[in-house]
Coordinates of C-alpha atoms in Angstrom, one line a residue:
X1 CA 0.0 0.0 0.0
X2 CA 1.6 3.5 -1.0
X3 CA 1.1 5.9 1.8
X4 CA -1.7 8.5 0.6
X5 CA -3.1 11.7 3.1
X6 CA -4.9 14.4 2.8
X7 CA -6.2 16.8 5.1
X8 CA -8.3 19.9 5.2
X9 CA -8.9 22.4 8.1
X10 CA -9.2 25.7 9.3
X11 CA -6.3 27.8 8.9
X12 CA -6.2 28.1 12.7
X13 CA -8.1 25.9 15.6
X14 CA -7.8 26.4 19.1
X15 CA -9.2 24.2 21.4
X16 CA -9.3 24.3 25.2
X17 CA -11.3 25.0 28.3
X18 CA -11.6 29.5 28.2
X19 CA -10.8 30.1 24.6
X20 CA -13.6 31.8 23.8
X21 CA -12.1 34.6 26.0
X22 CA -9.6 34.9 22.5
X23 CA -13.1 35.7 19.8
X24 CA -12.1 39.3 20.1
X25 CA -8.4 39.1 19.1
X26 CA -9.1 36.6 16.7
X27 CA -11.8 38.4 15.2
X28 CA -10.1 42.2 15.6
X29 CA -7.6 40.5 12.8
X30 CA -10.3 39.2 10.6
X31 CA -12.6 42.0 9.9
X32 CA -14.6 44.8 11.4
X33 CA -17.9 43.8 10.9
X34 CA -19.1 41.0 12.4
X35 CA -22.8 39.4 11.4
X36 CA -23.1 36.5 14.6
X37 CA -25.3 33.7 13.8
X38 CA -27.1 31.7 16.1
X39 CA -30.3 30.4 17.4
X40 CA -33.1 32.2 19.5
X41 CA -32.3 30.5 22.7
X42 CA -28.4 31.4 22.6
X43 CA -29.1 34.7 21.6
X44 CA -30.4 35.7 25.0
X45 CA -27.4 33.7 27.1
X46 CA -25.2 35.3 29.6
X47 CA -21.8 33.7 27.6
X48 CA -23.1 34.2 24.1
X49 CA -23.7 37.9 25.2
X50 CA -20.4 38.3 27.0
X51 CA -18.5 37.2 23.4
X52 CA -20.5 40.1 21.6
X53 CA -18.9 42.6 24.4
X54 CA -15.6 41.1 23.7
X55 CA -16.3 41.4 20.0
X56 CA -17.1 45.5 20.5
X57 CA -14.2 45.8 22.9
X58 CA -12.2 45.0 20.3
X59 CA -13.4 47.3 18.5
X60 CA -15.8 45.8 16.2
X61 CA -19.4 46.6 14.6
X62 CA -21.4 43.5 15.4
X63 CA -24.9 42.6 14.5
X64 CA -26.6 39.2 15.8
X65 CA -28.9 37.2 14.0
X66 CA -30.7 35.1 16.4
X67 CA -32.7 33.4 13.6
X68 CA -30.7 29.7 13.3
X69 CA -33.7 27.1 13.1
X70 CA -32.6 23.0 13.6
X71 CA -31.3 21.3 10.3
X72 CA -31.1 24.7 8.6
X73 CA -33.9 25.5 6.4
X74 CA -33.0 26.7 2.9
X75 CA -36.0 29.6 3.3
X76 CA -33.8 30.5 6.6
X77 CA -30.5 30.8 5.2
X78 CA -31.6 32.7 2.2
X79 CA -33.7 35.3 4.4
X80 CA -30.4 36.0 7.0
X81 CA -28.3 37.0 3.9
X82 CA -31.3 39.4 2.6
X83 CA -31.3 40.9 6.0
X84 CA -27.2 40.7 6.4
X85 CA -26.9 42.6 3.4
X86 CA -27.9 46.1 4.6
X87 CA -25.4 45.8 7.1
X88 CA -22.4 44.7 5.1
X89 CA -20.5 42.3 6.7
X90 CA -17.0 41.7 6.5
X91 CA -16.8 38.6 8.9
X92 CA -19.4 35.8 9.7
X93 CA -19.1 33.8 13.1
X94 CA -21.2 31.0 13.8
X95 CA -21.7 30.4 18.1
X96 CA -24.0 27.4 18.7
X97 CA -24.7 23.4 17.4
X98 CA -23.9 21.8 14.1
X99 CA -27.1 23.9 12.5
X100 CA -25.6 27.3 13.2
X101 CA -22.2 26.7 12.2
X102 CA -24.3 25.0 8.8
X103 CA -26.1 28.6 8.7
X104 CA -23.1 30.9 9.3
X105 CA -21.5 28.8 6.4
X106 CA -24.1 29.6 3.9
X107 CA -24.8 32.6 4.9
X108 CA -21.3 33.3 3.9
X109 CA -21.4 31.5 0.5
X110 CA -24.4 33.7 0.0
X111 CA -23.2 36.9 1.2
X112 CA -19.4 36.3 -1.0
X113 CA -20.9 34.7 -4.3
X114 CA -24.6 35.7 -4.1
X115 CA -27.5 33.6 -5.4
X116 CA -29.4 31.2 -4.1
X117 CA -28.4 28.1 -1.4
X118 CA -29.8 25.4 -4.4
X119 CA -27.0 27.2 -6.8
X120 CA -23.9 25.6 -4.5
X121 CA -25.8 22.0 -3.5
X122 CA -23.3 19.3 -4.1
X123 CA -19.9 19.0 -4.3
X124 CA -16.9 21.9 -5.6
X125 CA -19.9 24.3 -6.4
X126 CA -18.7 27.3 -4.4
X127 CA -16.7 29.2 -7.1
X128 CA -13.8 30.7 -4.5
X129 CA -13.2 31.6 -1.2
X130 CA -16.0 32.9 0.9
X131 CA -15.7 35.7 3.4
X132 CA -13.8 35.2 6.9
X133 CA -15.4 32.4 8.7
X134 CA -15.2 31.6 12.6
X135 CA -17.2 29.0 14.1
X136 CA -17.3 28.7 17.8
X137 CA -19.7 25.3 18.2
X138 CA -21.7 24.5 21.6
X139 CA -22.4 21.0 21.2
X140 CA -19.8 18.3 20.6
X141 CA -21.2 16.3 17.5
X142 CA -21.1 17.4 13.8
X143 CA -17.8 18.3 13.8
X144 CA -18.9 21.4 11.5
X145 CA -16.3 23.7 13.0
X146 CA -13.9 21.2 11.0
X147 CA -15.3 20.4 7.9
X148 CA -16.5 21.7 4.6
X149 CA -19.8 20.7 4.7
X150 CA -22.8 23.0 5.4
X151 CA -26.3 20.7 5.7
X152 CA -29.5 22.1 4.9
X153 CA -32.9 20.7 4.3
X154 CA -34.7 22.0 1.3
X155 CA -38.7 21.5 1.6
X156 CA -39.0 20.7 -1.8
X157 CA -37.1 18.0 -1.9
X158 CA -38.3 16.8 1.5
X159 CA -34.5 15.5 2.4
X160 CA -31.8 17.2 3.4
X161 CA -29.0 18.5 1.1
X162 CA -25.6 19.6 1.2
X163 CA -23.0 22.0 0.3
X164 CA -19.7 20.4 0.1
X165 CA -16.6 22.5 -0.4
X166 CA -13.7 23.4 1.0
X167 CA -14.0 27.3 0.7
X168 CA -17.0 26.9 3.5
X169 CA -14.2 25.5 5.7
X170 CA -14.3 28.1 9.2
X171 CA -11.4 30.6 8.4
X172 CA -10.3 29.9 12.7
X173 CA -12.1 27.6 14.8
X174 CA -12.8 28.6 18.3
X175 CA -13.0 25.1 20.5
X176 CA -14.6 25.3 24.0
X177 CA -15.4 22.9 25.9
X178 CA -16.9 24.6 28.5
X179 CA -19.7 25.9 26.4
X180 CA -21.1 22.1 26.3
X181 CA -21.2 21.9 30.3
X182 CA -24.9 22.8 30.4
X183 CA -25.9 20.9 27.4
X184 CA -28.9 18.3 28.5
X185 CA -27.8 14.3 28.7
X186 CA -30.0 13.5 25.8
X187 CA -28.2 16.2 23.6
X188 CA -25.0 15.1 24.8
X189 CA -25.7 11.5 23.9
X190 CA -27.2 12.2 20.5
X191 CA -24.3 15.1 19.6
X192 CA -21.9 12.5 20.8
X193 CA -23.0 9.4 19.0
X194 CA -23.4 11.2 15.8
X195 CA -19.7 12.1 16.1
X196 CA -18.4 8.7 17.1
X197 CA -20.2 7.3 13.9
X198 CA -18.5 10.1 12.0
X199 CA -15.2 8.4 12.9
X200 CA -15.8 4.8 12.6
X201 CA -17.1 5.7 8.9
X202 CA -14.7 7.1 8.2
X203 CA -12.1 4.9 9.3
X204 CA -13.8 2.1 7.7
X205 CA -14.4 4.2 4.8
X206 CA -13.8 2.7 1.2
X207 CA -9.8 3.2 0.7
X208 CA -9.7 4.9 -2.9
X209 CA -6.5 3.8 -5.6
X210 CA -4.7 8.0 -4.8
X211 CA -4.3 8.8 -8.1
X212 CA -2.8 12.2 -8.5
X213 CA -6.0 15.0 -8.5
X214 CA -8.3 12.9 -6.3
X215 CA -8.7 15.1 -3.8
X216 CA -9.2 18.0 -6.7
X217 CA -12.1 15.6 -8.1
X218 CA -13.7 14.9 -4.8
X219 CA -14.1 16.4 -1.9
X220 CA -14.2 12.9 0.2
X221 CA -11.7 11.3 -1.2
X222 CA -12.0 7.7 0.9
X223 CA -9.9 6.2 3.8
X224 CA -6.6 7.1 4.1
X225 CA -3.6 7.8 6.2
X226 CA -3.7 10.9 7.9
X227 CA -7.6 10.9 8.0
X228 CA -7.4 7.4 9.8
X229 CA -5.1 9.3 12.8
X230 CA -8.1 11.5 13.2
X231 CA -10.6 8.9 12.9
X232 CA -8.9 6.6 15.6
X233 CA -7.6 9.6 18.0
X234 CA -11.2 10.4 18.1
X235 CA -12.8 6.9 18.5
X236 CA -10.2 6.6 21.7
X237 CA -11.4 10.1 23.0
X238 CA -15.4 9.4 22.7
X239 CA -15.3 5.9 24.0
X240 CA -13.3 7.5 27.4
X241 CA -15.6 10.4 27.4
X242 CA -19.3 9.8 25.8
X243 CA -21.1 7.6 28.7
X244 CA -19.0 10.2 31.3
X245 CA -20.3 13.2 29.7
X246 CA -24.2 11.7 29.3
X247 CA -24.1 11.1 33.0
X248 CA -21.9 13.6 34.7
X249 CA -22.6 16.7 32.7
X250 CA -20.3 18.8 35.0
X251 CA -17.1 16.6 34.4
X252 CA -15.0 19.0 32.7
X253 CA -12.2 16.1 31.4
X254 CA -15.1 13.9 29.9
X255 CA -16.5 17.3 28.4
X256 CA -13.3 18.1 26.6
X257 CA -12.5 14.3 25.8
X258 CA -16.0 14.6 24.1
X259 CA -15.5 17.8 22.2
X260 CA -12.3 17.1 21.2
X261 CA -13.4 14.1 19.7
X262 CA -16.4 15.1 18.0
X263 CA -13.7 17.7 16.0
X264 CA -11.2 14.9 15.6
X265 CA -13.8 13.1 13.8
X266 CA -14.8 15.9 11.9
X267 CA -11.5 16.4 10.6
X268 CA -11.4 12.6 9.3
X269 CA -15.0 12.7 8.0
X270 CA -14.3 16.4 6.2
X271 CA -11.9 14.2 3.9
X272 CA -12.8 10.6 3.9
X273 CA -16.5 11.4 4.2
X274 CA -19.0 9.0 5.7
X275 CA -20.7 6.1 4.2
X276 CA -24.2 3.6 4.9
X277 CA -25.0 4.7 8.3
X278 CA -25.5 8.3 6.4
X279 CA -27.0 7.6 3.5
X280 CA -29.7 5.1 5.2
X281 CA -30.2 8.1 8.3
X282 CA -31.3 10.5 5.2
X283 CA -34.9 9.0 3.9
X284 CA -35.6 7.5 7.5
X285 CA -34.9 11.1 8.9
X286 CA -36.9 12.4 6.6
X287 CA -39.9 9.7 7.2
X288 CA -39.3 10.0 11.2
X289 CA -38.3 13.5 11.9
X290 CA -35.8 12.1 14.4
X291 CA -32.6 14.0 15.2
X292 CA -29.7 13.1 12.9
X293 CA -27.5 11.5 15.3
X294 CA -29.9 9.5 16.9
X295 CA -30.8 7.8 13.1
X296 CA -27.1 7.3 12.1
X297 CA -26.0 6.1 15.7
X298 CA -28.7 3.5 15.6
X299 CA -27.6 2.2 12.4
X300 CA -23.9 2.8 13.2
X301 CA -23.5 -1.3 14.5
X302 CA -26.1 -2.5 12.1
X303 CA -24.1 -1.0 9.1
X304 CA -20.5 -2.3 11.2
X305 CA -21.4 -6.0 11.0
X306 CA -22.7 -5.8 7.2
X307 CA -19.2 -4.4 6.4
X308 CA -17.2 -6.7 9.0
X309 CA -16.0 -9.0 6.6
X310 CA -14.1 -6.7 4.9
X311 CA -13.0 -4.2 8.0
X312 CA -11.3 -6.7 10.2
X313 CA -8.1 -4.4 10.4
X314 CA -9.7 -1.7 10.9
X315 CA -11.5 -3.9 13.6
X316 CA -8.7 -4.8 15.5
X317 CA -7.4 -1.4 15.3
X318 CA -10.4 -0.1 17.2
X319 CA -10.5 -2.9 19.8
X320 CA -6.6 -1.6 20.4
X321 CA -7.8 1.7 20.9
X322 CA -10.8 0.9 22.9
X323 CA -9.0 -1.0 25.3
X324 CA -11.2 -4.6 23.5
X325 CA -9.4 -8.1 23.3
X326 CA -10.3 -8.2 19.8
X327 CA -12.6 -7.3 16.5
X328 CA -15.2 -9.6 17.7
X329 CA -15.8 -7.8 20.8
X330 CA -15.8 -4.4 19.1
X331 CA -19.4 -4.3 17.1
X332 CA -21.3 -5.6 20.6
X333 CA -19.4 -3.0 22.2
X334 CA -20.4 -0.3 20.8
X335 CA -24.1 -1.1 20.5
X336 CA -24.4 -1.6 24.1
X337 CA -22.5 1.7 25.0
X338 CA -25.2 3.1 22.2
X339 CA -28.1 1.3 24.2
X340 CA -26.9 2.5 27.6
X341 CA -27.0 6.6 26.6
X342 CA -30.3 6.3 25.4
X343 CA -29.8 5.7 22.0
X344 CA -33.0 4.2 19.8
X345 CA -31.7 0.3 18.9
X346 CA -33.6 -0.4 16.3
X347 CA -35.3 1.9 12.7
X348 CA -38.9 0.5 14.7
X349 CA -37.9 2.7 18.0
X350 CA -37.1 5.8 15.7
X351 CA -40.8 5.1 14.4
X352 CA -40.5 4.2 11.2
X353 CA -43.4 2.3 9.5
X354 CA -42.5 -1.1 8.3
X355 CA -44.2 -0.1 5.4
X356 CA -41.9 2.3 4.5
X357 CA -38.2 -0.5 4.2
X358 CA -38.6 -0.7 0.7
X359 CA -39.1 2.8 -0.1
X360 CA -35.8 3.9 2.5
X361 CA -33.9 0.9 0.9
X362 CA -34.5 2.4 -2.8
X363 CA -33.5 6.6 -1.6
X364 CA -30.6 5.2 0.3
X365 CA -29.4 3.5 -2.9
X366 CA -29.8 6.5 -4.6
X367 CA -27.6 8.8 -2.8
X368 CA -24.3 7.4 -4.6
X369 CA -22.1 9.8 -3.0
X370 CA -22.1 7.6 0.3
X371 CA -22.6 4.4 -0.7
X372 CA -19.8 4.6 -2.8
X373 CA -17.7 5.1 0.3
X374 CA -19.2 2.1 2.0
X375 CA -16.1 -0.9 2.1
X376 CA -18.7 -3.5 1.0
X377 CA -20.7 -2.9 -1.8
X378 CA -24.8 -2.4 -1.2
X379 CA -27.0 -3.4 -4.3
X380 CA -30.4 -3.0 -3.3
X381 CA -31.2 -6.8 -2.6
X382 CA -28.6 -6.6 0.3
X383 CA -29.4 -3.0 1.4
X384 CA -32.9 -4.1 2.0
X385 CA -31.7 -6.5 3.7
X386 CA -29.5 -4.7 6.2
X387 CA -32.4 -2.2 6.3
X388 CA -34.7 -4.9 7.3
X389 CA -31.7 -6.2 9.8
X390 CA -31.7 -2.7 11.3
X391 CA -35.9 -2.2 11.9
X392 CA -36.3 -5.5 13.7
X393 CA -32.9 -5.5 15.8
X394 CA -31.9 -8.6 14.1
X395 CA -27.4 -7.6 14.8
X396 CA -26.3 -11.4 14.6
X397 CA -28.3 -12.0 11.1
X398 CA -26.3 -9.7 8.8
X399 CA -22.5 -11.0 10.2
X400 CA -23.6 -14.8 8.6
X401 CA -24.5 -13.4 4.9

C-alpha cells in the first residue's frame, strides 16, 4: 500500500477550556464587521452575550442574528443573507450546534458569491473563497467547525441537502469545551454518538486507488492515512468520554474528551466522508423527523457487522484503541454503549413504519455519494436487507450473509 493523506482544516483551531475569552483578538484581525449567527435561545445567554462585548471591545461593529432554526432550512439561510446585506458584513461567526455553524457557512457563501443556497448544492460548487469564517460550536457532534460541509434541508425536496466545499471551511475555529457543560444528557448522547459514527465511517471508509488530482475531483476522497489518525484519535477520546459526559454533565475532562473528539472526527469525516449509516439516516430522517445522530447512531452497528467481513483491520485497530481483546468484541461493544446513553436500537424505535423499508432501501441506494464510500458494496437486494436487519434489531443476522 503506498502511503496517501490528505487533510483539510481551518487555517487556525484552538481548542481548550476558556478560549472563547480569544473571539475578540481573533476576530479584531479578521474584519470589522461581524454578522453573529445563532439560534433564538443562545441569543439571549449570559456567555453568548459576553463574546459580543468582547467582539465591541475589540473594537468591532457587530450585528446578531438570532434566527438559526434545527437542520437549517433553505428559506432561513436565504432570508439571513437578505437581512445581512444592509449591514455589510465583513466577517461571519457562527456560536451554537452543528445547524448554526451549517447557517453561518451559507450565509457566507451567499453573502461572498450571491444567489441562491440550491445554486452551490453538491460537491466543488462554491466558485472561490468565501468571506472570513469563525465558528465557535456548543455542542460536541457534527464536527462542523472542521469540515466543509454546510447541511440544509430544502422543503422541496423533502430530504436534506448539502454544500460540500472546501472554501466553506471556518477561516479559525474557536474550541470550548466549557460551552457544552450545560448541554442536557440526551443532547450530549445524540451530539456524541453522531460524532463517534462520524469516525468509525470514516475509518472504515472505502480506501480509494490515490491517483494524483483525487482530492481536486472529490471532496471525500475515501480512507486514508492521515484521516485514519483523526478517525482513531477520536474513537479513543469518545469511548473514554461519551457515557461520562451523558451522566456527569459537569465533568470537565469527559467534556473536553468529548468535544475534542467530536472535532477529531470531523476532521477525518471532512476528507474521507462518511458512508451507509448516512445515506440510510437520510430518507428515514426524513420519514421520522428524528434528530440526525440519533438515526445514524442506531444504524452505526447494524451498518459495522454488514461491512465486517471486509474491515477486520480496521476492527482490530479499534478494539486496540478501545481498550477490547479483539474485532469480535468491538461491534457488541459499541451497541451496548449506544443502548446505555439512550440511544434508539432499532429503525422500529425511531418510528419508522414497516411499510416504508422498501421505499428507504431504494433513496438510500440512490444517494451514490455515500454508498460509494461504503467498504462492502450495497446493491439493493442486500441493502434491504440490512435495512430490514436494522428495523427488527436482528445484529447477529447480517455477520452470517
Amino acid at each position: 500500500m503506498t502511503l496517501f493523506g490528505t487533510i483539510r482544516a481551518p487555517r487556525e483551531l484552538i481548542f481548550g477550556s476558556g478560549q472563547r475569552e480569544a473571539l475578540g483578538a481573533v476576530a479584531a484581525k479578521l474584519g470589522q464587521r461581524a454578522l453573529v449567527v445563532t439560534d433564538e435561545r443562545l441569543a439571549g445567554d449570559g456567555d453568548f452575550n459576553r463574546m459580543v462585548a468582547q467582539l465591541e471591545a475589540a473594537g468591532l461593529a457587530v450585528e446578531v442574528d438570532g434566527s438559526a432554526l434545527p437542520d437549517v432550512p433553505v428559506e432561513a439561510a436565504t432570508a439571513s443573507a437578505v437581512k445581512a446585506r444592509d449591514f455589510a458584513p465583513d466577517l461571519v461567526i457562527g456560536v451554537g450546534g452543528g445547524s448554526c455553524l451549517d447557517m453561518a457557512k451559507c450565509v457566507a457563501v451567499l453573502l461572498t458569491h450571491g444567489g441562491r443556497p440550491q445554486d452551490y448544492y453538491g460537491e466543488f460548487k462554491v466558485p472561490g473563497p468565501v468571506m472570513p469564517l469563525i465558528a465557535i460550536p456548543t455542542t460536541a457532534g457534527t464536527g462542523s467547525e472542521a469540515t466543509p460541509v454546510a447541511v440544509l434541508s430544502d422543503s422541496e425536496r423533502q430530504l436534506k441537502v448539502g454544500i460540500s466545499s472546501p472554501y466553506i471551511i471556518p477561516t479559525v475555529s474557536i474550541c470550548d469545551p466549557d460551552l457544552t457543560l450545560t448541554c442536557p444528557p440526551a443532547l450530549t448522547a445524540i451530539a456524541g454518538a453522531d460524532a463517534l459514527t462520524h469516525a468509525i465511517e470514516a475509518f472504515t471508509a472505502l480506501r480509494r486507488d490515490p491517483v494524483p488530482g483525487l482530492a481536486q475531483e472529490r471532496v471525500f476522497v475515501g480512507k486514508n492515512a492521515t484521516s485514519d489518525h483523526f478517525a482513531l484519535t477520536a474513537i479513543g477520546l469518545l469511548w473514554n468520554g461519551l457515557e461520562k459526559a451523558c451522566m456527569e454533565g459537569g465533568n470537565v475532562e469527559a467534556r473536553a474528551n468529548v468535544m475534542l473528539g467530536a472535532t477529531t472526527a470531523g476532521l477525518a469525516f471532512g476528507v474521507a466522508g462518511t458512508a451507509a449509516a448516512h445515506a440510510i439516516q437520510y430518507p428515514v430522517g426524513a420519514l421520522t423527523h428524528t434528530a440526525h445522530g440519533a438515526g445514524v447512531a442506531c444504524l452505526m452497528p447494524y451498518v459495522m457487522a454488514w461491512n465486517a467481513p471486509v474491515i477486520g483491520p480496521e476492527l482490530d485497530q479499534i478494539a486496540g484503541v478501545i481498550g477490547l481483546e479483539g474485532r469480535a468484541e468491538v461491534i457488541p461493544a459499541i451497541a451496548a454503549l449506544f443502548d446505555r446513553i439512550g440511544i434508539p436500537r432499532t429503525l422500529s424505535d425511531l418510528g419508522l413504519g414497516e411499510d416504508r423499508l422498501d421505499w428507504v432501501a431504494e433513496q438510500s441506494c440512490g444517494i451514490a455519494r455515500l454508498i460509494q464510500n461504503n467498504p462492502r458494496p450495497l446493491p439493493l437486494p442486500d441493502m434491504r436487507r440490512l435495512v430490514g436487519a436494522a428495523y427488527h434489531g436482528e445484529l447477529t443476522a447480517l455477520s452470517t450473509h
